[in-house]
PDB file of C-alpha atoms in Angstrom:
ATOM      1  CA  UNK A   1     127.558 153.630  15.153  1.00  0.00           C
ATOM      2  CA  UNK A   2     128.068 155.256  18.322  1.00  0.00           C
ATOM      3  CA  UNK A   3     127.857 159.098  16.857  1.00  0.00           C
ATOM      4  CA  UNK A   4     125.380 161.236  18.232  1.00  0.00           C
ATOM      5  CA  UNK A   5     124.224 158.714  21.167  1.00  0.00           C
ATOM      6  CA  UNK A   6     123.940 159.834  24.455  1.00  0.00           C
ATOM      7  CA  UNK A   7     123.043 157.293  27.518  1.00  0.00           C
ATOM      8  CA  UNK A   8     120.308 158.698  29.002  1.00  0.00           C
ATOM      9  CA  UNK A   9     120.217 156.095  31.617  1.00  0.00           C
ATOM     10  CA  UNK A  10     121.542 152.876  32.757  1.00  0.00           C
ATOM     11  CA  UNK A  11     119.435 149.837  34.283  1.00  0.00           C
ATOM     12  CA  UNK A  12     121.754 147.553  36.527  1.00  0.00           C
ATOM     13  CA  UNK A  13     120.665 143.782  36.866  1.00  0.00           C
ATOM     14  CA  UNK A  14     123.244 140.673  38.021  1.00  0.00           C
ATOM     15  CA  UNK A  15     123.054 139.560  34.540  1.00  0.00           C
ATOM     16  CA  UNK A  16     125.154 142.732  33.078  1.00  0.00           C
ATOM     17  CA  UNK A  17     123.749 146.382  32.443  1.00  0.00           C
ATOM     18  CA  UNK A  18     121.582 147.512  30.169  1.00  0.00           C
ATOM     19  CA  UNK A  19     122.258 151.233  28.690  1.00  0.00           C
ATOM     20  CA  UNK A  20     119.295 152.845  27.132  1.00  0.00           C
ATOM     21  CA  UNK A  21     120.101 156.194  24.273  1.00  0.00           C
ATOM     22  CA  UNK A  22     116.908 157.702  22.736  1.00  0.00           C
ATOM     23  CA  UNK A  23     114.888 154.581  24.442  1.00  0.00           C
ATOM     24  CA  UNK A  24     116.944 151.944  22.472  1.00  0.00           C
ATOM     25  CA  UNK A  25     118.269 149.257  25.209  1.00  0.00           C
ATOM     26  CA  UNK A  26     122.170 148.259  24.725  1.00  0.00           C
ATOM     27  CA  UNK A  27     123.117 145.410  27.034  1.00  0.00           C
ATOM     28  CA  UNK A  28     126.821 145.657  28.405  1.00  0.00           C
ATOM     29  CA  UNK A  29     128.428 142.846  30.318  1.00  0.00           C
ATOM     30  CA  UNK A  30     130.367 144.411  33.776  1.00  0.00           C
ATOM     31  CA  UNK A  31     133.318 145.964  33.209  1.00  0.00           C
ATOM     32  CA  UNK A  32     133.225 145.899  29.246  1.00  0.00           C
ATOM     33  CA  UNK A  33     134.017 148.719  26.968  1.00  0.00           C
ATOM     34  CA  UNK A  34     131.970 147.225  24.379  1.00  0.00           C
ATOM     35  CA  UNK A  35     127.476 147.360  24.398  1.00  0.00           C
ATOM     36  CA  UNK A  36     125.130 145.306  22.441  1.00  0.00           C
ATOM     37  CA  UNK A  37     121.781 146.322  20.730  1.00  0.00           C
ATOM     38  CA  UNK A  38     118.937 144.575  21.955  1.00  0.00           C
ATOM     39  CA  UNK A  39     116.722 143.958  19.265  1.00  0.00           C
ATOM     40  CA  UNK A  40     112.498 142.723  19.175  1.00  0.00           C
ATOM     41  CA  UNK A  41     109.547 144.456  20.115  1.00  0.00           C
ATOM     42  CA  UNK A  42     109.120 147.467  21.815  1.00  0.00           C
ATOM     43  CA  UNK A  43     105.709 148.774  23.901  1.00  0.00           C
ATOM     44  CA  UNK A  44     105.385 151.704  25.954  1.00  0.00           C
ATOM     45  CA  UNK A  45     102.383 152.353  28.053  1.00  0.00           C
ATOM     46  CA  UNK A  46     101.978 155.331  30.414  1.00  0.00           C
ATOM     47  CA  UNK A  47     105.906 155.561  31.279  1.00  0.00           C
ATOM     48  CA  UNK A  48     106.152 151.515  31.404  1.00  0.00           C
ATOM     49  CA  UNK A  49     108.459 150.354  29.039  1.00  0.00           C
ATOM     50  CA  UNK A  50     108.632 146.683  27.708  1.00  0.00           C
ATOM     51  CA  UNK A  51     110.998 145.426  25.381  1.00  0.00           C
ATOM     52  CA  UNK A  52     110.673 141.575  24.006  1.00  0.00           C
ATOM     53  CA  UNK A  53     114.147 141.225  22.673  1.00  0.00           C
ATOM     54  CA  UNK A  54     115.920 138.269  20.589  1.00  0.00           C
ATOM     55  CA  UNK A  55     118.607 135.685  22.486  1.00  0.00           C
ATOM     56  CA  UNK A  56     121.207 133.769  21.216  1.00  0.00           C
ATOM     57  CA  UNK A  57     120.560 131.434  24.142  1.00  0.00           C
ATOM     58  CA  UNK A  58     120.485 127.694  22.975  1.00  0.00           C
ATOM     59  CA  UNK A  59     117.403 127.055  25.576  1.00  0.00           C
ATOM     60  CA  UNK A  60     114.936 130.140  24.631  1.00  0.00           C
ATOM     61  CA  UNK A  61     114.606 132.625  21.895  1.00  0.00           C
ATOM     62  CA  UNK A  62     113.594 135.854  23.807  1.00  0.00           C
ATOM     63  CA  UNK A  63     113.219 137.395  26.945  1.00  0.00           C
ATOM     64  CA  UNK A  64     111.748 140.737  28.322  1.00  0.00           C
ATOM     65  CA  UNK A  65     113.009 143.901  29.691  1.00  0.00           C
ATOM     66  CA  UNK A  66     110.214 145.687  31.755  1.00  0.00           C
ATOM     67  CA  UNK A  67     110.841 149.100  33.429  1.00  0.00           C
ATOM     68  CA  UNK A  68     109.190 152.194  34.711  1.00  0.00           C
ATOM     69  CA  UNK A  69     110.355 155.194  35.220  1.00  0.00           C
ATOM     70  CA  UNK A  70     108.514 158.350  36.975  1.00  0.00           C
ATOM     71  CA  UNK A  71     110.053 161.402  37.763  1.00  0.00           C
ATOM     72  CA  UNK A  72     113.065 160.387  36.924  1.00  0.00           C
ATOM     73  CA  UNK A  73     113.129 157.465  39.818  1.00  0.00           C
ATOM     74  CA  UNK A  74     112.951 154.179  38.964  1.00  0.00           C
ATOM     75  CA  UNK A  75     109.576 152.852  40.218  1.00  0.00           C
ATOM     76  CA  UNK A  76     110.779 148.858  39.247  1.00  0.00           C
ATOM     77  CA  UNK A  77     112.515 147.105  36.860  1.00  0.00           C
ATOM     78  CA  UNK A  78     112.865 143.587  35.514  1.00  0.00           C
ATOM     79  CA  UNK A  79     114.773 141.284  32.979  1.00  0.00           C
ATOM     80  CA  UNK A  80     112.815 137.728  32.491  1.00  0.00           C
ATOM     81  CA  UNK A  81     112.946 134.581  31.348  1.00  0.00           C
ATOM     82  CA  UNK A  82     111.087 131.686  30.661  1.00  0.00           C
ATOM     83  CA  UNK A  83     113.290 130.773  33.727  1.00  0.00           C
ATOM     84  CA  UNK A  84     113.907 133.217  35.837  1.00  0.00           C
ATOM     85  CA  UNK A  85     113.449 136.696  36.977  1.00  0.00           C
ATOM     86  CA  UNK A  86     115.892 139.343  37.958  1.00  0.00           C
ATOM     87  CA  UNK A  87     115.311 142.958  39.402  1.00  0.00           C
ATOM     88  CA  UNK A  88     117.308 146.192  38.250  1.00  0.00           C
ATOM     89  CA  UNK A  89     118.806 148.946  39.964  1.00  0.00           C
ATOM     90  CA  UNK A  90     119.151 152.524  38.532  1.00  0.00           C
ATOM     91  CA  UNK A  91     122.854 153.792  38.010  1.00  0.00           C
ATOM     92  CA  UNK A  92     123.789 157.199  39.629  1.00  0.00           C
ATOM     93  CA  UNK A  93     124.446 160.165  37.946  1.00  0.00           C
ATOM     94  CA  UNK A  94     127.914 159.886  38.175  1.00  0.00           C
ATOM     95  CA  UNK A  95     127.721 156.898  36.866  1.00  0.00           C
ATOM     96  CA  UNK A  96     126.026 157.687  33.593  1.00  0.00           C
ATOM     97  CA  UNK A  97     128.265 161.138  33.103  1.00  0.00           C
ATOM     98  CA  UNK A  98     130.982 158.337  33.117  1.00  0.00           C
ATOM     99  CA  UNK A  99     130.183 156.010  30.468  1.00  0.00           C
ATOM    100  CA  UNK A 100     129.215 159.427  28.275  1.00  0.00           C
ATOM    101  CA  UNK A 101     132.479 160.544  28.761  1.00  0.00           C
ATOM    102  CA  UNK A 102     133.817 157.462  27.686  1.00  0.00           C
ATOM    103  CA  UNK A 103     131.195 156.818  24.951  1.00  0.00           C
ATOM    104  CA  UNK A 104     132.511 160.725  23.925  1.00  0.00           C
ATOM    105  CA  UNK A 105     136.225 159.452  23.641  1.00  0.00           C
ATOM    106  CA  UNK A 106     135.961 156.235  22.327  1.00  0.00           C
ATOM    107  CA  UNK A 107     136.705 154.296  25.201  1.00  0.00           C
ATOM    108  CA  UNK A 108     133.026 152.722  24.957  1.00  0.00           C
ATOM    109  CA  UNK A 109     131.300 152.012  21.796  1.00  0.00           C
ATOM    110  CA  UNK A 110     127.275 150.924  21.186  1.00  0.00           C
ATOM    111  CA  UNK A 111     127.533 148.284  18.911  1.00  0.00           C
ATOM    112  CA  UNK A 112     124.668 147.756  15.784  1.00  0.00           C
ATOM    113  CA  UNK A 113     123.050 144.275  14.788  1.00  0.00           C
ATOM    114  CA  UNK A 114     125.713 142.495  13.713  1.00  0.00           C
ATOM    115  CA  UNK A 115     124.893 140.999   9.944  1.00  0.00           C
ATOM    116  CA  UNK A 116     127.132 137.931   9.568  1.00  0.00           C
ATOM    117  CA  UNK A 117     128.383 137.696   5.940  1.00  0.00           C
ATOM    118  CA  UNK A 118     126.059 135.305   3.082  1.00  0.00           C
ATOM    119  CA  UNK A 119     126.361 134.030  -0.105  1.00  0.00           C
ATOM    120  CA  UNK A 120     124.058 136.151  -2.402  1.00  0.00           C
ATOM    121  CA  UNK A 121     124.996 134.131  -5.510  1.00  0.00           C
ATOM    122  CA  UNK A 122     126.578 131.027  -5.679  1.00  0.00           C
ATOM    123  CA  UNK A 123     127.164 129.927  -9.865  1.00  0.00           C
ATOM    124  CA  UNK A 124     129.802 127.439 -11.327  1.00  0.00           C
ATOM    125  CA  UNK A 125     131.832 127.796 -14.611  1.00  0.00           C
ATOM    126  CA  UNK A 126     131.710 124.776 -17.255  1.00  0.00           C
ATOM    127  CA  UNK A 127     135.009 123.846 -16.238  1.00  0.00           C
ATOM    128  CA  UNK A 128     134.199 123.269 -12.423  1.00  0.00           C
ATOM    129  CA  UNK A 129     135.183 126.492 -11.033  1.00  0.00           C
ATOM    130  CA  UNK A 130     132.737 127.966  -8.602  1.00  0.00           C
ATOM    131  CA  UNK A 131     131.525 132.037  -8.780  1.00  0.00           C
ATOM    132  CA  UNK A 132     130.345 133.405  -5.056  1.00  0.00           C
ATOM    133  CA  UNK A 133     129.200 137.189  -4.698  1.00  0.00           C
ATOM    134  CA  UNK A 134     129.170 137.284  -1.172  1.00  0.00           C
ATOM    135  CA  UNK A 135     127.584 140.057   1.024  1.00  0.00           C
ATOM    136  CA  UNK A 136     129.266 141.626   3.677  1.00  0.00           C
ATOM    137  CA  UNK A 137     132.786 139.848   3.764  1.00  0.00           C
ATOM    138  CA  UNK A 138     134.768 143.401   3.510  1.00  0.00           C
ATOM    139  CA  UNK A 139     133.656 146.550   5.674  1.00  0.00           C
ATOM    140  CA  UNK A 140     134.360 148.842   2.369  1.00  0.00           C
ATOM    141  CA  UNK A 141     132.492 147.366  -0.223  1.00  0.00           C
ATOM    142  CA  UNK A 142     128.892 145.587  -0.083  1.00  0.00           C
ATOM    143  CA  UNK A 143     129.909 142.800  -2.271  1.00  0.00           C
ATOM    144  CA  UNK A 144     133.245 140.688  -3.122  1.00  0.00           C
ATOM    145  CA  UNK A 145     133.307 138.321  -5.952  1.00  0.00           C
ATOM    146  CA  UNK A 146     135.277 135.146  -5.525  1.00  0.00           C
ATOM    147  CA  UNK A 147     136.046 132.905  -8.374  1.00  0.00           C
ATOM    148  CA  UNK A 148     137.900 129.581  -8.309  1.00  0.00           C
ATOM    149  CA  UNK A 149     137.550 126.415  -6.125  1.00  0.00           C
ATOM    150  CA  UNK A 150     137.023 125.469  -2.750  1.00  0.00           C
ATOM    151  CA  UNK A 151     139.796 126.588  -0.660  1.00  0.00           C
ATOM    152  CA  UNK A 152     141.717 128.266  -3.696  1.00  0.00           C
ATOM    153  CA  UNK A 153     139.621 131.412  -4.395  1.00  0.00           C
ATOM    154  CA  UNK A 154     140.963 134.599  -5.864  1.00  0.00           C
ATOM    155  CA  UNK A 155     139.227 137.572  -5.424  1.00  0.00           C
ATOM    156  CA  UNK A 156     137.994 139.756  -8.321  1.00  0.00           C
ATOM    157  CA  UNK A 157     137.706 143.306  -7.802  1.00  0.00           C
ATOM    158  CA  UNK A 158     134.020 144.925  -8.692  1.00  0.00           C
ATOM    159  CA  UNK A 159     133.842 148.057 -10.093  1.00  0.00           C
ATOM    160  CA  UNK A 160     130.648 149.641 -11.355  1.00  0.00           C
ATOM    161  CA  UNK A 161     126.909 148.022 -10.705  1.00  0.00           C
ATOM    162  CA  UNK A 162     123.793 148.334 -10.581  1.00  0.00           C
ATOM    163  CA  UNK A 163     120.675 146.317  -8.974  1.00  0.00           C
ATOM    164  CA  UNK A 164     117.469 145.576 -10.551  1.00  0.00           C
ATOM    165  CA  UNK A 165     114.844 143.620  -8.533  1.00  0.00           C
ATOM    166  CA  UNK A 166     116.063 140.448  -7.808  1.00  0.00           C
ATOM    167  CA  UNK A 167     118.949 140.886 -10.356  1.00  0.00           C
ATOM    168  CA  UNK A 168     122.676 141.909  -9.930  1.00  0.00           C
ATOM    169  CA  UNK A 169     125.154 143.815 -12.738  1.00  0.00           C
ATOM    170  CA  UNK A 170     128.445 144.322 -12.401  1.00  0.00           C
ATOM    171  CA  UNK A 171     131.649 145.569 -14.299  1.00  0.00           C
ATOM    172  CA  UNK A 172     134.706 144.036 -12.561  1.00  0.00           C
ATOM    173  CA  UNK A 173     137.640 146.245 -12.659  1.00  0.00           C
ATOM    174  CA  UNK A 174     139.402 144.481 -15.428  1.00  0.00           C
ATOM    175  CA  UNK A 175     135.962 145.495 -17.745  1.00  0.00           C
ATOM    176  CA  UNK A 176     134.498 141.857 -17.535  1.00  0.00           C
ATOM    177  CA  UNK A 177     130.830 142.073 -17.389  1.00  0.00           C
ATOM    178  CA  UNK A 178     129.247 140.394 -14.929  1.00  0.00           C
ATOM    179  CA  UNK A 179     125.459 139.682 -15.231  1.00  0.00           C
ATOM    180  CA  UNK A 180     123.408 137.592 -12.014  1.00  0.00           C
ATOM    181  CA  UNK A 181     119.511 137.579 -12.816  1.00  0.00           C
ATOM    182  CA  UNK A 182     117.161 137.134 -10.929  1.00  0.00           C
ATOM    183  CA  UNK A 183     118.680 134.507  -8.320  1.00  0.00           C
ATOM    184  CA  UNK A 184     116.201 131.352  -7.473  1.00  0.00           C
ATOM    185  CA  UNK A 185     113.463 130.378  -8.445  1.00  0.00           C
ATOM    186  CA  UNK A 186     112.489 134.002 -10.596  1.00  0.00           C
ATOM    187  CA  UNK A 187     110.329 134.583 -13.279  1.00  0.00           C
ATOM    188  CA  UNK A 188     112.988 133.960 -15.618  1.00  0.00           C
ATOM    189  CA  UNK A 189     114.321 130.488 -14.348  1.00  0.00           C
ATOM    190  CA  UNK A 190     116.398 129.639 -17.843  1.00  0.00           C
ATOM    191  CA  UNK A 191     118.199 132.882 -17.663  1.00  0.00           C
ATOM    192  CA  UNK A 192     121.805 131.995 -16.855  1.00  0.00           C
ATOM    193  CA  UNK A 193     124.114 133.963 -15.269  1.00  0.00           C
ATOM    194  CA  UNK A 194     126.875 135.470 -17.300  1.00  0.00           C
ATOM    195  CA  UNK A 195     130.989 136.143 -17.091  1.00  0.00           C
ATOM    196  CA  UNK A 196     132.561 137.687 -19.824  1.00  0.00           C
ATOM    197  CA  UNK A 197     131.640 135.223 -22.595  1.00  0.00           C
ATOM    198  CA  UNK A 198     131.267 132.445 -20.484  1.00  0.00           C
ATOM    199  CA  UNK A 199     127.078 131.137 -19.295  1.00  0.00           C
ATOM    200  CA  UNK A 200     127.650 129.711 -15.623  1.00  0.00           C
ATOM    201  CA  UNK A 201     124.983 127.527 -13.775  1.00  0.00           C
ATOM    202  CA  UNK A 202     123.110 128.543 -10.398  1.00  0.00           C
ATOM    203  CA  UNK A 203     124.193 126.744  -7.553  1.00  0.00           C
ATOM    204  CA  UNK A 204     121.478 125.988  -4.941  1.00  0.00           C
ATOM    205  CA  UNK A 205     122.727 127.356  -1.472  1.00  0.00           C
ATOM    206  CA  UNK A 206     120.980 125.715   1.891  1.00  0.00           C
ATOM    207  CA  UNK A 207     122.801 127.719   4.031  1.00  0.00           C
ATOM    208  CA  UNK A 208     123.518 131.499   3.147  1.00  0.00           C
ATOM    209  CA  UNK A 209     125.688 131.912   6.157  1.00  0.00           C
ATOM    210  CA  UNK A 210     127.586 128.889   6.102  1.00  0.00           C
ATOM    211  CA  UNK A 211     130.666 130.247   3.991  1.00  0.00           C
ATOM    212  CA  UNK A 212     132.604 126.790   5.194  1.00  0.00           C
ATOM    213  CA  UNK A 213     130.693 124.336   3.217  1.00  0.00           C
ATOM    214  CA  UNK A 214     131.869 126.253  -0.062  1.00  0.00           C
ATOM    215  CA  UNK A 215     135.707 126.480   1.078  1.00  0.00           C
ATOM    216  CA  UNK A 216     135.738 130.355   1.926  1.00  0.00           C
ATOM    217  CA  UNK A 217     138.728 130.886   4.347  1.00  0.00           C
ATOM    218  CA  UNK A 218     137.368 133.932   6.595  1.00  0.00           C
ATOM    219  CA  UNK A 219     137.403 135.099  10.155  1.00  0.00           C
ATOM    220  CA  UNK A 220     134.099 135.219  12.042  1.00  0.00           C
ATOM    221  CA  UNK A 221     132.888 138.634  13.497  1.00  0.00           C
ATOM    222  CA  UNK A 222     133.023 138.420  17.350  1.00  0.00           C
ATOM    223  CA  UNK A 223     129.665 137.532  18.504  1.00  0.00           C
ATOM    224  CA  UNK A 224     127.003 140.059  19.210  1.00  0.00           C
ATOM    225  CA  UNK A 225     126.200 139.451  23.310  1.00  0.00           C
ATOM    226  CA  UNK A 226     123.190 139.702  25.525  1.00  0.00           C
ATOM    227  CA  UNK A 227     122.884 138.943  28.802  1.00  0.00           C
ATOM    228  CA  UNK A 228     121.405 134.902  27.639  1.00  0.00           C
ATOM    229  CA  UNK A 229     123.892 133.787  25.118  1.00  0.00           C
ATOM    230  CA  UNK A 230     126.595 131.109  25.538  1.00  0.00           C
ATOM    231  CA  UNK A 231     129.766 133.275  25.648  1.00  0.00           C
ATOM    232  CA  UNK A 232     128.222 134.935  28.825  1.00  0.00           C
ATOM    233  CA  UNK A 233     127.717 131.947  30.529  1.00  0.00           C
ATOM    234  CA  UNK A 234     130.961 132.264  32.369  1.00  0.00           C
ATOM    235  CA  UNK A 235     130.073 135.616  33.633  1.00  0.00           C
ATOM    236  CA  UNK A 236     126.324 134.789  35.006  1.00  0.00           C
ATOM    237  CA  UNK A 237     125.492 134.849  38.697  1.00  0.00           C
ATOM    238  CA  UNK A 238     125.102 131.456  40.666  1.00  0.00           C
ATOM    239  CA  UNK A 239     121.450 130.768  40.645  1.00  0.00           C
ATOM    240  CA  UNK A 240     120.623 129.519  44.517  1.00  0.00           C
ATOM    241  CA  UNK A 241     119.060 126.514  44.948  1.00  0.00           C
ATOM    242  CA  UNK A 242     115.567 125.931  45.722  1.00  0.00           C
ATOM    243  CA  UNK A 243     114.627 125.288  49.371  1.00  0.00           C
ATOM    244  CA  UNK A 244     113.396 121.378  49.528  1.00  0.00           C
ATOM    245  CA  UNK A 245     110.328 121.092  50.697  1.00  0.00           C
ATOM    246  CA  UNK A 246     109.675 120.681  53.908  1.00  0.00           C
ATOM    247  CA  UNK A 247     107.887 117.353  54.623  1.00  0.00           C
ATOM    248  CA  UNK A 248     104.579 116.896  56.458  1.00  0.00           C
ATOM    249  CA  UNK A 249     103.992 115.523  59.478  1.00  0.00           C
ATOM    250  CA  UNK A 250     104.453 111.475  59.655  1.00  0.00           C
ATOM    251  CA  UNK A 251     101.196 109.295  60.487  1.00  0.00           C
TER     252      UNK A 251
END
């Protein structure tokens, strides 16, 4: 959601730029019209700001963005890795009235943690068919129920429902009653989910995310960047080599 944000200021590293609204860091490759939350920890000490934030780099997990601001100068900032270190300019007031225009008129929009979908039930029907509520597939609804098999799904449109602990309870729009207790491993193990008149059996799901393995056709989100992660690889500044050493004098 971009309403109501204003860039207050914008830290420039070679890795990309990094816009900060109400002291919440967005990273935004160079030239993009798209930024990123940066999520993790956040300390702030005496105007010094540091941020430990989450990486979808395959070689570390997080890095840290350190700056201070006095005054409304930048006394230093930084962006670090377990391998490297990189220092930030500030952006110019032009600069920032820019992307707020833009951010204004929709030409520039501060993206949210993106949630890929997940299974939140996974079931199958005496008769081999498989029942997935999944969360997140559709942007209008929370749930969409899938029932059929791998591949062949057809979806089932959910009307009414309510949630109760651990426990879903839905009415689909044709007036089937759909009952999901309690999930895995609740206090009520033997309770079976329900369909119509029809008792389905809980299917254990290793991976929540991994819509594939049950045979759900669906297109991926586009990836949520930071300045670390593979699809920004491309875009990252040569790192110079090292100097060799110099060697001593021979004896």
């Amino acid at each position: 959601m971009t309403a109501n944000k204003k860039i207050d200021f914008v830290l420039q590293f070679p890795e990309g730029n990094f816009l900060i609204a109400g002291g919440t860091p967005y990273f935004m490759p160079e030239g993009g019209d798209k930024a990123y939350l940066g999520w993790g920890e956040k300390k702030e000490l005496l105007g010094k700001f540091h941020h430990k934030l989450e990486t979808r780099s395959e070689d570390f997990k997080k890095y840290d963005l350190t700056y201070e601001i006095e005054d409304g100068d930048l006394i230093a900032a930084r962006l670090i890795t377990p391998f490297n270190r990189s220092a930030g300019k500030l952006a110019d007031d032009a600069a920032v009235a820019k992307l707020n225009d833009d951010l204004e008129n929709g030409h520039l929009e501060l993206k949210g943690r993106a949630r890929p979908p997940h299974i939140t039930r996974a079931a199958k029907f005496g008769d081999g068919r498989l029942l997935l509520l999944i969360d997140g597939l559709e942007k209008e609804s929370r749930h969409t129920l899938l029932i059929g098999t791998p591949g062949n799904y057809e979806q089932i449109g959910l009307g009414s429902g309510v949630q109760g602990g651990n426990s879903f309870y839905y009415k689909t729009e044709d007036g089937t009653d759909l009952a999901l207790p309690y999930g895995y491993g609740g206090p009520k193990h033997d309770e079976a989910p329900q369909y119509g008149n029809e008792y389905l059996a809980y299917i254990p799901v290793e991976n929540a995310q991994d819509l594939a393995a049950f045979g759900v056709d669906f297109t991926a989100p586009d990836p949520h960047l930071d300045p670390f992660c593979k699809e920004m690889d491309g875009r990252k500044p040569p790192v110079a080599p090292k100097p060799a050493p110099k060697s001593g004098p021979s004896r």
